[in-house]
Short mmCIF file of C-alpha atoms in Angstrom, two decimals:
data_model
loop_
_atom_site.label_atom_id
_atom_site.label_comp_id
_atom_site.label_asym_id
_atom_site.label_seq_id
_atom_site.Cartn_x
_atom_site.Cartn_y
_atom_site.Cartn_z
CA ASN R 1 3.44 -18.03 -9.79
CA ALA R 2 2.87 -14.62 -11.05
CA GLY R 3 1.54 -13.02 -8.15
CA VAL R 4 -0.76 -9.95 -8.74
CA THR R 5 -0.79 -8.77 -12.31
CA GLN R 6 -2.30 -5.69 -13.72
CA THR R 7 -3.58 -4.35 -17.41
CA PRO R 8 -2.81 -2.67 -18.74
CA LYS R 9 0.63 -0.57 -17.59
CA PHE R 10 0.01 2.67 -19.22
CA GLN R 11 -3.52 3.87 -20.61
CA VAL R 12 -4.74 7.49 -22.20
CA LEU R 13 -7.89 8.32 -22.37
CA LYS R 14 -10.26 11.10 -23.23
CA THR R 15 -12.85 12.96 -21.01
CA GLY R 16 -16.12 10.85 -20.88
CA GLN R 17 -14.71 7.50 -22.07
CA SER R 18 -14.88 4.43 -20.26
CA MET R 19 -12.30 1.56 -19.80
CA THR R 20 -11.89 -1.42 -17.50
CA LEU R 21 -8.43 -1.91 -15.73
CA GLN R 22 -8.05 -5.42 -15.06
CA CYS R 23 -6.32 -7.03 -11.85
CA ALA R 24 -5.76 -10.91 -11.24
CA GLN R 25 -3.96 -13.15 -8.69
CA ASP R 26 -3.17 -16.52 -8.52
CA MET R 27 -2.58 -17.00 -4.79
CA ASN R 28 -6.24 -17.85 -3.79
CA HIS R 29 -6.39 -14.64 -1.65
CA GLU R 30 -9.86 -14.03 -0.25
CA TYR R 31 -9.02 -10.07 -0.34
CA MET R 32 -8.41 -7.76 -3.13
CA SER R 33 -8.42 -3.78 -3.23
CA TRP R 34 -7.82 -1.34 -5.68
CA TYR R 35 -6.08 1.79 -4.38
CA ARG R 36 -5.07 5.31 -6.55
CA GLN R 37 -1.60 6.84 -6.10
CA ASP R 38 -1.50 10.88 -6.12
CA PRO R 39 1.52 12.70 -5.54
CA GLY R 40 1.85 13.91 -1.67
CA MET R 41 -1.37 11.98 -0.73
CA GLY R 42 0.07 8.40 -0.42
CA LEU R 43 -2.27 5.50 -1.33
CA ARG R 44 -5.98 5.72 -1.07
CA LEU R 45 -8.57 2.97 -1.06
CA ILE R 46 -10.85 2.92 -3.99
CA HIS R 47 -12.99 -0.49 -3.36
CA TYR R 48 -12.57 -3.72 -1.77
CA SER R 49 -13.79 -7.13 -2.03
CA VAL R 50 -13.29 -9.69 0.88
CA GLY R 51 -14.48 -12.65 -1.48
CA ALA R 52 -16.24 -13.57 -4.68
CA GLY R 53 -19.63 -11.78 -4.91
CA ILE R 54 -18.81 -9.24 -1.95
CA THR R 55 -17.73 -5.54 -2.49
CA ASP R 56 -17.57 -2.39 -0.75
CA GLN R 57 -16.35 1.09 -0.94
CA GLY R 58 -13.24 2.45 0.25
CA GLU R 59 -12.27 6.17 0.72
CA VAL R 60 -12.81 7.52 -2.72
CA PRO R 61 -15.12 5.14 -4.31
CA ASN R 62 -16.73 8.08 -6.81
CA GLY R 63 -16.65 7.36 -10.61
CA TYR R 64 -15.86 3.81 -10.33
CA ASN R 65 -17.34 0.31 -10.26
CA VAL R 66 -16.05 -3.09 -9.48
CA SER R 67 -17.50 -6.59 -9.53
CA ARG R 68 -15.74 -10.07 -8.04
CA SER R 69 -17.14 -12.69 -10.28
CA THR R 70 -14.44 -14.79 -9.05
CA THR R 71 -11.39 -15.40 -6.56
CA GLU R 72 -8.88 -14.14 -9.03
CA ASP R 73 -10.22 -11.16 -10.86
CA PHE R 74 -11.02 -8.11 -9.24
CA PRO R 75 -11.75 -5.42 -12.34
CA LEU R 76 -11.91 -1.54 -11.83
CA ARG R 77 -14.07 0.03 -14.21
CA LEU R 78 -13.95 3.71 -14.84
CA LEU R 79 -17.66 4.98 -16.03
CA SER R 80 -16.85 8.06 -17.85
CA ALA R 81 -13.17 9.19 -17.14
CA ALA R 82 -12.35 12.67 -15.74
CA PRO R 83 -9.19 14.35 -15.84
CA SER R 84 -9.48 14.04 -11.79
CA GLN R 85 -8.77 10.27 -12.13
CA THR R 86 -5.35 10.66 -13.73
CA SER R 87 -3.31 8.73 -11.21
CA VAL R 88 -1.64 5.45 -10.73
CA TYR R 89 -3.60 2.90 -9.97
CA PHE R 90 -2.77 0.05 -7.90
CA CYS R 91 -4.46 -3.67 -7.40
CA ALA R 92 -3.41 -5.27 -4.01
CA SER R 93 -4.56 -8.98 -2.44
CA SER R 94 -4.10 -10.63 0.95
CA HIS R 95 -4.95 -13.67 2.52
CA GLN R 96 -7.17 -13.59 5.30
CA THR R 97 -5.17 -14.48 8.12
CA VAL R 98 -1.88 -12.59 7.13
CA GLY R 99 -1.43 -8.91 7.37
CA GLU R 100 0.19 -7.74 4.56
CA GLN R 101 -0.94 -7.31 1.23
CA TYR R 102 0.63 -7.92 -2.11
CA PHE R 103 0.39 -5.56 -5.07
CA GLY R 104 0.30 -5.53 -8.51
CA PRO R 105 3.16 -3.20 -10.77
CA GLY R 106 0.22 -0.61 -11.30
CA THR R 107 -1.08 1.13 -14.04
CA ARG R 108 -0.73 4.97 -14.86
CA LEU R 109 -3.82 6.65 -16.05
CA THR R 110 -3.64 10.09 -18.00
CA VAL R 111 -7.27 11.41 -18.57
CA THR R 112 -6.91 14.48 -21.03
CA ALA U 1 -11.13 6.39 11.99
CA GLN U 2 -7.52 5.48 11.89
CA THR U 3 -5.16 7.98 10.51
CA VAL U 4 -1.49 7.37 9.65
CA THR U 5 1.17 10.43 9.75
CA GLN U 6 4.55 10.57 8.06
CA SER U 7 5.91 14.21 9.07
CA GLN U 8 8.97 13.89 7.28
CA PRO U 9 8.42 14.22 3.65
CA GLU U 10 12.02 13.89 2.53
CA MET U 11 15.29 12.74 4.06
CA SER U 12 18.98 12.06 2.55
CA VAL U 13 21.47 10.00 4.19
CA GLN U 14 25.13 8.51 2.96
CA GLU U 15 25.85 5.05 1.78
CA ALA U 16 26.75 3.16 5.09
CA GLU U 17 25.13 5.28 7.49
CA THR U 18 21.72 4.68 9.51
CA VAL U 19 18.65 6.42 8.85
CA THR U 20 15.49 6.39 11.03
CA LEU U 21 12.09 7.15 9.25
CA SER U 22 9.32 8.18 11.44
CA CYS U 23 5.64 7.30 11.77
CA THR U 24 3.02 7.82 13.83
CA TYR U 25 -0.61 6.52 13.82
CA ASP U 26 -4.06 7.20 15.56
CA THR U 27 -6.50 4.28 16.54
CA SER U 28 -8.89 2.94 18.73
CA GLU U 29 -8.20 -0.64 17.72
CA ASN U 30 -6.10 -2.78 20.52
CA ASN U 31 -5.21 -5.43 17.99
CA TYR U 32 -3.67 -4.46 14.17
CA TYR U 33 -0.78 -4.52 11.88
CA LEU U 34 1.55 -1.95 10.97
CA PHE U 35 3.91 -2.17 7.87
CA TRP U 36 6.51 -0.51 6.10
CA TYR U 37 6.26 -0.49 2.10
CA LYS U 38 8.87 0.60 -0.15
CA GLN U 39 8.32 2.12 -3.61
CA PRO U 40 11.22 2.59 -5.55
CA PRO U 41 11.36 4.29 -9.14
CA SER U 42 10.18 1.20 -10.63
CA ARG U 43 6.90 2.10 -8.94
CA GLN U 44 6.29 -1.31 -7.41
CA MET U 45 5.15 -1.75 -4.08
CA ILE U 46 7.46 -3.87 -1.67
CA LEU U 47 6.62 -4.80 1.72
CA VAL U 48 9.74 -4.26 3.81
CA ILE U 49 8.89 -5.16 7.46
CA ARG U 50 5.42 -5.93 9.41
CA GLN U 51 4.55 -5.74 13.09
CA GLU U 52 2.00 -7.05 14.77
CA ALA U 53 0.60 -5.29 17.60
CA TYR U 54 0.16 -7.80 20.09
CA LYS U 55 4.07 -8.53 19.92
CA GLN U 56 6.20 -6.60 22.26
CA GLN U 57 9.44 -7.50 20.39
CA ASN U 58 10.13 -5.32 17.19
CA ALA U 59 10.31 -6.88 13.89
CA THR U 60 13.69 -7.02 11.96
CA GLU U 61 14.46 -7.90 8.80
CA ASN U 62 18.23 -7.86 7.80
CA ARG U 63 18.74 -4.46 7.62
CA PHE U 64 15.47 -3.01 8.55
CA SER U 65 14.28 -2.88 12.22
CA VAL U 66 11.11 -0.89 13.63
CA ASN U 67 10.89 0.76 16.82
CA PHE U 68 7.11 0.20 17.49
CA GLN U 69 5.85 2.24 20.90
CA LYS U 70 2.29 0.91 21.33
CA ALA U 71 1.47 3.42 23.94
CA ALA U 72 3.08 6.30 21.96
CA LYS U 73 1.38 4.98 18.77
CA SER U 74 4.98 5.34 17.08
CA PHE U 75 6.43 2.97 14.40
CA SER U 76 9.52 4.28 13.34
CA LEU U 77 11.84 2.12 10.68
CA LYS U 78 15.50 1.89 11.02
CA ILE U 79 17.49 1.52 8.01
CA SER U 80 21.09 0.12 8.87
CA ASP U 81 24.19 0.42 6.32
CA SER U 82 22.03 2.38 3.89
CA GLN U 83 22.67 1.46 0.26
CA LEU U 84 22.12 2.95 -2.85
CA GLY U 85 19.21 0.89 -3.52
CA ASP U 86 17.45 1.96 -0.87
CA THR U 87 16.45 4.98 -2.54
CA ALA U 88 12.61 4.86 -2.70
CA MET U 89 9.51 6.50 -1.50
CA TYR U 90 8.46 4.78 2.25
CA PHE U 91 5.20 4.48 3.21
CA CYS U 92 3.86 3.65 6.70
CA ALA U 93 0.61 1.69 6.79
CA PHE U 94 -2.13 0.45 9.57
CA ARG U 95 -4.44 -2.29 9.15
CA PRO U 96 -7.00 -3.66 11.79
CA GLN U 97 -6.87 -7.10 12.75
CA GLY U 98 -9.63 -8.89 11.54
CA GLY U 99 -12.74 -7.34 9.68
CA SER U 100 -11.93 -5.72 6.26
CA GLU U 101 -8.82 -5.80 4.57
CA LYS U 102 -8.65 -2.01 4.76
CA LEU U 103 -5.05 -0.51 4.62
CA VAL U 104 -4.42 2.82 5.64
CA PHE U 105 -1.49 4.71 4.32
CA GLY U 106 0.54 7.60 5.01
CA LYS U 107 1.63 10.37 2.62
CA GLY U 108 5.05 8.79 2.37
CA MET U 109 8.69 9.78 2.52
CA LYS U 110 11.03 10.04 -0.05
CA LEU U 111 14.57 8.72 0.96
CA THR U 112 17.98 9.47 -0.90
CA VAL U 113 20.94 7.54 -0.36
CA ASN U 114 23.88 9.38 -1.36
CA PRO U 115 27.05 7.72 -2.69
#
């Protein structure tokens, strides 16, 4: 049981490049979310999904896309990376009837 | 909109002592969950303790306990017998019961346990 996995752990991009952050969970959780963590800001919700085929925007969705084709996977796409997207990104999942979310190990992204 | 406030950005405590981390929140919901997460230097987010708002009894997990005051919208974390491994960022978080899975986090507090 791997829990929530994220790849890559570290990534450096140039401004304007695109990439996809991968997230997978093996706990059959309905809910999955993406957060970004910036110093002094806590974690802010980017996008979330309540089940396969259903996604919605969080607090800071601009510049990011998501899709949820399967229960297990919830990739986050950066369409055209900007220095303001330099951050640590966390994926999380939870079961509908249980409150807490389980987090992946995070991806540190630097955009130059 | 719900908000979570952690007013103390940083604290330090001596090993084996007790420390209390404060958290207040604002919501119009009646049913919700509250959490404390720990983030050590490894960056991993680790759930420390959770509290359901409908439960009057304060949650405890070994050396960790909460003081949940629903009317005051206060949710503090007490760490007893502090250990060096407790050094971490601590985040208070709120989630309404039912509906979406939106977790709202406070900005965090850095706790340092000194030997």
